[in-house]
């Protein structure tokens, strides 16, 4: 049995969870089941999205494309065809 304030998240012994995540899980447990499901879905989608980005950026062609795009952006900036991003204009 867990002491008050301890959580069993189904993680292996020796592994850890950040304090912030533990706080978030504690607060999520206080929500209704539909709200818990919605938050869990969002978290899982974010984890999958990060995995996909990691996979994409791990490809050799991605590094080449990013380098080319950076070079193009520098050329544009040096030619005066770039301007600072104004978040108020978005």
Short mmCIF file of N, CA and C in Angstrom, two decimals:
data_model
loop_
_atom_site.label_atom_id
_atom_site.label_comp_id
_atom_site.label_asym_id
_atom_site.label_seq_id
_atom_site.Cartn_x
_atom_site.Cartn_y
_atom_site.Cartn_z
N UNK A 1 0.85 -1.18 0.00
CA UNK A 1 0.00 0.00 0.00
C UNK A 1 0.89 1.25 0.00
N UNK A 2 0.45 2.25 -0.70
CA UNK A 2 1.21 3.50 -0.80
C UNK A 2 0.87 4.43 0.34
N UNK A 3 1.87 5.14 0.81
CA UNK A 3 1.63 6.17 1.81
C UNK A 3 0.92 7.34 1.15
N UNK A 4 0.23 8.14 1.94
CA UNK A 4 -0.44 9.32 1.40
C UNK A 4 0.59 10.22 0.74
N UNK A 5 0.26 10.69 -0.44
CA UNK A 5 1.18 11.55 -1.17
C UNK A 5 2.06 10.79 -2.15
N UNK A 6 2.07 9.44 -2.02
CA UNK A 6 2.84 8.64 -2.97
C UNK A 6 1.91 8.19 -4.08
N UNK A 7 2.48 8.00 -5.25
CA UNK A 7 1.68 7.61 -6.40
C UNK A 7 2.29 6.39 -7.06
N UNK A 8 1.46 5.50 -7.55
CA UNK A 8 1.92 4.37 -8.34
C UNK A 8 1.51 4.63 -9.77
N UNK A 9 2.48 5.00 -10.60
CA UNK A 9 2.19 5.33 -11.99
C UNK A 9 2.51 4.18 -12.91
N UNK A 10 2.76 3.02 -12.37
CA UNK A 10 3.08 1.88 -13.20
C UNK A 10 4.48 1.96 -13.79
N UNK A 11 5.36 2.70 -13.15
CA UNK A 11 6.74 2.80 -13.64
C UNK A 11 7.61 1.83 -12.86
N UNK A 12 8.66 1.38 -13.50
CA UNK A 12 9.56 0.43 -12.87
C UNK A 12 10.28 1.08 -11.69
N UNK A 13 10.63 0.25 -10.72
CA UNK A 13 11.42 0.76 -9.59
C UNK A 13 12.74 1.28 -10.11
N UNK A 14 13.20 2.35 -9.54
CA UNK A 14 14.46 2.94 -9.96
C UNK A 14 14.26 4.03 -10.99
N UNK A 15 13.12 4.02 -11.68
CA UNK A 15 12.86 5.10 -12.62
C UNK A 15 12.20 6.23 -11.86
N UNK A 16 12.27 7.42 -12.41
CA UNK A 16 11.74 8.55 -11.67
C UNK A 16 10.85 9.39 -12.57
N UNK A 17 10.07 10.20 -11.93
CA UNK A 17 9.19 11.13 -12.61
C UNK A 17 9.49 12.50 -12.02
N UNK A 18 9.47 13.52 -12.86
CA UNK A 18 9.78 14.85 -12.33
C UNK A 18 8.73 15.27 -11.31
N UNK A 19 9.15 16.16 -10.45
CA UNK A 19 8.23 16.67 -9.43
C UNK A 19 7.04 17.38 -10.07
N UNK A 20 7.30 18.11 -11.15
CA UNK A 20 6.23 18.82 -11.84
C UNK A 20 5.21 17.82 -12.41
N UNK A 21 5.70 16.72 -13.00
CA UNK A 21 4.78 15.72 -13.53
C UNK A 21 3.98 15.08 -12.42
N UNK A 22 4.62 14.82 -11.30
CA UNK A 22 3.89 14.25 -10.16
C UNK A 22 2.79 15.21 -9.70
N UNK A 23 3.09 16.50 -9.67
CA UNK A 23 2.07 17.49 -9.29
C UNK A 23 0.91 17.47 -10.29
N UNK A 24 1.26 17.40 -11.57
CA UNK A 24 0.23 17.38 -12.61
C UNK A 24 -0.66 16.14 -12.47
N UNK A 25 -0.04 14.98 -12.27
CA UNK A 25 -0.80 13.75 -12.12
C UNK A 25 -1.71 13.84 -10.89
N UNK A 26 -1.19 14.40 -9.81
CA UNK A 26 -1.99 14.56 -8.60
C UNK A 26 -3.24 15.40 -8.89
N UNK A 27 -3.08 16.49 -9.63
CA UNK A 27 -4.21 17.34 -9.95
C UNK A 27 -5.17 16.67 -10.93
N UNK A 28 -4.62 15.92 -11.89
CA UNK A 28 -5.46 15.22 -12.86
C UNK A 28 -6.33 14.18 -12.16
N UNK A 29 -5.78 13.52 -11.16
CA UNK A 29 -6.55 12.50 -10.43
C UNK A 29 -7.79 13.10 -9.75
N UNK A 30 -7.78 14.39 -9.53
CA UNK A 30 -8.91 15.04 -8.86
C UNK A 30 -10.03 15.39 -9.84
N UNK A 31 -9.77 15.23 -11.14
CA UNK A 31 -10.76 15.59 -12.16
C UNK A 31 -11.69 14.42 -12.45
N UNK A 32 -12.74 14.72 -13.16
CA UNK A 32 -13.68 13.68 -13.57
C UNK A 32 -12.99 12.74 -14.57
N UNK A 33 -13.53 11.55 -14.73
CA UNK A 33 -12.93 10.59 -15.66
C UNK A 33 -12.90 11.12 -17.10
N UNK A 34 -13.97 11.78 -17.58
CA UNK A 34 -13.88 12.32 -18.95
C UNK A 34 -12.77 13.37 -19.10
N UNK A 35 -12.58 14.20 -18.08
CA UNK A 35 -11.51 15.19 -18.14
C UNK A 35 -10.14 14.51 -18.07
N UNK A 36 -10.01 13.47 -17.26
CA UNK A 36 -8.76 12.71 -17.19
C UNK A 36 -8.45 12.10 -18.55
N UNK A 37 -9.47 11.53 -19.19
CA UNK A 37 -9.28 10.92 -20.51
C UNK A 37 -8.84 11.96 -21.54
N UNK A 38 -9.43 13.14 -21.48
CA UNK A 38 -9.07 14.20 -22.42
C UNK A 38 -7.61 14.62 -22.24
N UNK A 39 -7.20 14.79 -21.00
CA UNK A 39 -5.82 15.20 -20.72
C UNK A 39 -4.85 14.08 -21.10
N UNK A 40 -5.21 12.85 -20.80
CA UNK A 40 -4.36 11.72 -21.19
C UNK A 40 -4.19 11.66 -22.70
N UNK A 41 -5.26 11.90 -23.41
CA UNK A 41 -5.21 11.89 -24.88
C UNK A 41 -4.26 12.97 -25.40
N UNK A 42 -4.34 14.16 -24.82
CA UNK A 42 -3.47 15.26 -25.22
C UNK A 42 -2.00 14.90 -24.96
N UNK A 43 -1.73 14.35 -23.79
CA UNK A 43 -0.35 13.98 -23.45
C UNK A 43 0.18 12.93 -24.40
N UNK A 44 -0.63 11.90 -24.68
CA UNK A 44 -0.18 10.84 -25.59
C UNK A 44 0.04 11.37 -27.00
N UNK A 45 -0.81 12.28 -27.44
CA UNK A 45 -0.63 12.89 -28.77
C UNK A 45 0.68 13.67 -28.83
N UNK A 46 0.97 14.41 -27.77
CA UNK A 46 2.21 15.18 -27.72
C UNK A 46 3.44 14.28 -27.73
N UNK A 47 3.38 13.19 -26.98
CA UNK A 47 4.50 12.24 -26.96
C UNK A 47 4.71 11.64 -28.34
N UNK A 48 3.63 11.26 -29.00
CA UNK A 48 3.74 10.70 -30.35
C UNK A 48 4.27 11.73 -31.34
N UNK A 49 3.82 12.97 -31.21
CA UNK A 49 4.29 14.03 -32.08
C UNK A 49 5.80 14.24 -31.91
N UNK A 50 6.26 14.25 -30.68
CA UNK A 50 7.70 14.40 -30.41
C UNK A 50 8.48 13.24 -31.00
N UNK A 51 7.94 12.01 -30.88
CA UNK A 51 8.61 10.84 -31.44
C UNK A 51 8.74 10.98 -32.95
N UNK A 52 7.67 11.46 -33.59
CA UNK A 52 7.70 11.62 -35.04
C UNK A 52 8.71 12.68 -35.46
N UNK A 53 8.77 13.81 -34.73
CA UNK A 53 9.76 14.84 -35.04
C UNK A 53 11.17 14.30 -34.85
N UNK A 54 11.40 13.57 -33.77
CA UNK A 54 12.72 12.98 -33.52
C UNK A 54 13.11 12.06 -34.68
N UNK A 55 12.16 11.24 -35.11
CA UNK A 55 12.42 10.33 -36.22
C UNK A 55 12.72 11.10 -37.50
N UNK A 56 11.95 12.14 -37.75
CA UNK A 56 12.16 12.95 -38.95
C UNK A 56 13.53 13.62 -38.94
N UNK A 57 13.89 14.24 -37.83
CA UNK A 57 15.16 14.95 -37.76
C UNK A 57 16.36 14.01 -37.71
N UNK A 58 16.14 12.75 -37.40
CA UNK A 58 17.23 11.78 -37.38
C UNK A 58 17.64 11.34 -38.78
N UNK A 59 16.80 11.60 -39.76
CA UNK A 59 17.11 11.23 -41.14
C UNK A 59 18.20 12.14 -41.70
N UNK A 60 19.18 11.56 -42.40
CA UNK A 60 20.27 12.38 -42.96
C UNK A 60 19.75 13.48 -43.90
N UNK A 61 18.73 13.21 -44.67
CA UNK A 61 18.20 14.19 -45.62
C UNK A 61 17.62 15.40 -44.88
N UNK A 62 17.09 15.20 -43.68
CA UNK A 62 16.52 16.31 -42.91
C UNK A 62 17.59 17.34 -42.56
N UNK A 63 18.75 16.87 -42.16
CA UNK A 63 19.84 17.79 -41.82
C UNK A 63 20.25 18.60 -43.05
N UNK A 64 20.30 17.94 -44.19
CA UNK A 64 20.65 18.64 -45.43
C UNK A 64 19.61 19.71 -45.76
N UNK A 65 18.34 19.35 -45.65
CA UNK A 65 17.26 20.29 -45.96
C UNK A 65 17.27 21.48 -45.00
N UNK A 66 17.46 21.21 -43.72
CA UNK A 66 17.50 22.31 -42.74
C UNK A 66 18.67 23.23 -43.01
N UNK A 67 19.79 22.67 -43.39
CA UNK A 67 20.97 23.48 -43.72
C UNK A 67 20.70 24.37 -44.93
N UNK A 68 20.08 23.80 -45.95
CA UNK A 68 19.73 24.58 -47.14
C UNK A 68 18.74 25.70 -46.81
N UNK A 69 17.76 25.39 -46.00
CA UNK A 69 16.77 26.40 -45.61
C UNK A 69 17.42 27.51 -44.80
N UNK A 70 18.33 27.15 -43.91
CA UNK A 70 19.04 28.16 -43.12
C UNK A 70 19.88 29.05 -44.01
N UNK A 71 20.57 28.44 -44.99
CA UNK A 71 21.38 29.22 -45.93
C UNK A 71 20.50 30.20 -46.72
N UNK A 72 19.34 29.73 -47.17
CA UNK A 72 18.42 30.60 -47.91
C UNK A 72 17.92 31.75 -47.04
N UNK A 73 17.62 31.46 -45.78
CA UNK A 73 17.16 32.50 -44.88
C UNK A 73 18.24 33.55 -44.65
N UNK A 74 19.49 33.11 -44.52
CA UNK A 74 20.59 34.06 -44.34
C UNK A 74 20.76 34.94 -45.58
N UNK A 75 20.65 34.36 -46.76
CA UNK A 75 20.75 35.14 -47.99
C UNK A 75 19.65 36.18 -48.03
N UNK A 76 18.43 35.78 -47.70
CA UNK A 76 17.30 36.72 -47.68
C UNK A 76 17.54 37.85 -46.69
N UNK A 77 18.01 37.50 -45.50
CA UNK A 77 18.25 38.51 -44.47
C UNK A 77 19.35 39.48 -44.90
N UNK A 78 20.43 38.96 -45.44
CA UNK A 78 21.54 39.81 -45.87
C UNK A 78 21.13 40.71 -47.03
N UNK A 79 20.17 40.27 -47.83
CA UNK A 79 19.71 41.06 -48.97
C UNK A 79 18.64 42.08 -48.55
N UNK A 80 18.32 42.09 -47.25
CA UNK A 80 17.33 43.04 -46.77
C UNK A 80 15.89 42.63 -47.05
N UNK A 81 15.68 41.37 -47.40
CA UNK A 81 14.32 40.91 -47.72
C UNK A 81 13.68 40.17 -46.54
N UNK A 82 14.22 40.39 -45.35
CA UNK A 82 13.66 39.78 -44.16
C UNK A 82 13.33 40.88 -43.17
N UNK A 83 12.38 40.61 -42.32
CA UNK A 83 12.04 41.58 -41.28
C UNK A 83 11.75 40.83 -39.99
N UNK A 84 11.85 41.57 -38.89
CA UNK A 84 11.58 40.98 -37.60
C UNK A 84 10.13 40.54 -37.51
N UNK A 85 9.92 39.45 -36.85
CA UNK A 85 8.57 38.94 -36.64
C UNK A 85 7.90 39.74 -35.54
N UNK A 86 6.75 40.25 -35.84
CA UNK A 86 5.96 40.98 -34.85
C UNK A 86 4.78 40.10 -34.45
N UNK A 87 4.78 39.55 -33.24
CA UNK A 87 3.70 38.66 -32.82
C UNK A 87 2.32 39.31 -32.91
N UNK A 88 2.28 40.63 -32.85
CA UNK A 88 0.99 41.32 -32.94
C UNK A 88 0.43 41.30 -34.35
N UNK A 89 1.27 40.97 -35.33
CA UNK A 89 0.81 40.93 -36.71
C UNK A 89 0.36 39.53 -37.13
N UNK A 90 0.50 38.56 -36.26
CA UNK A 90 0.11 37.19 -36.60
C UNK A 90 -1.37 37.02 -36.61
#
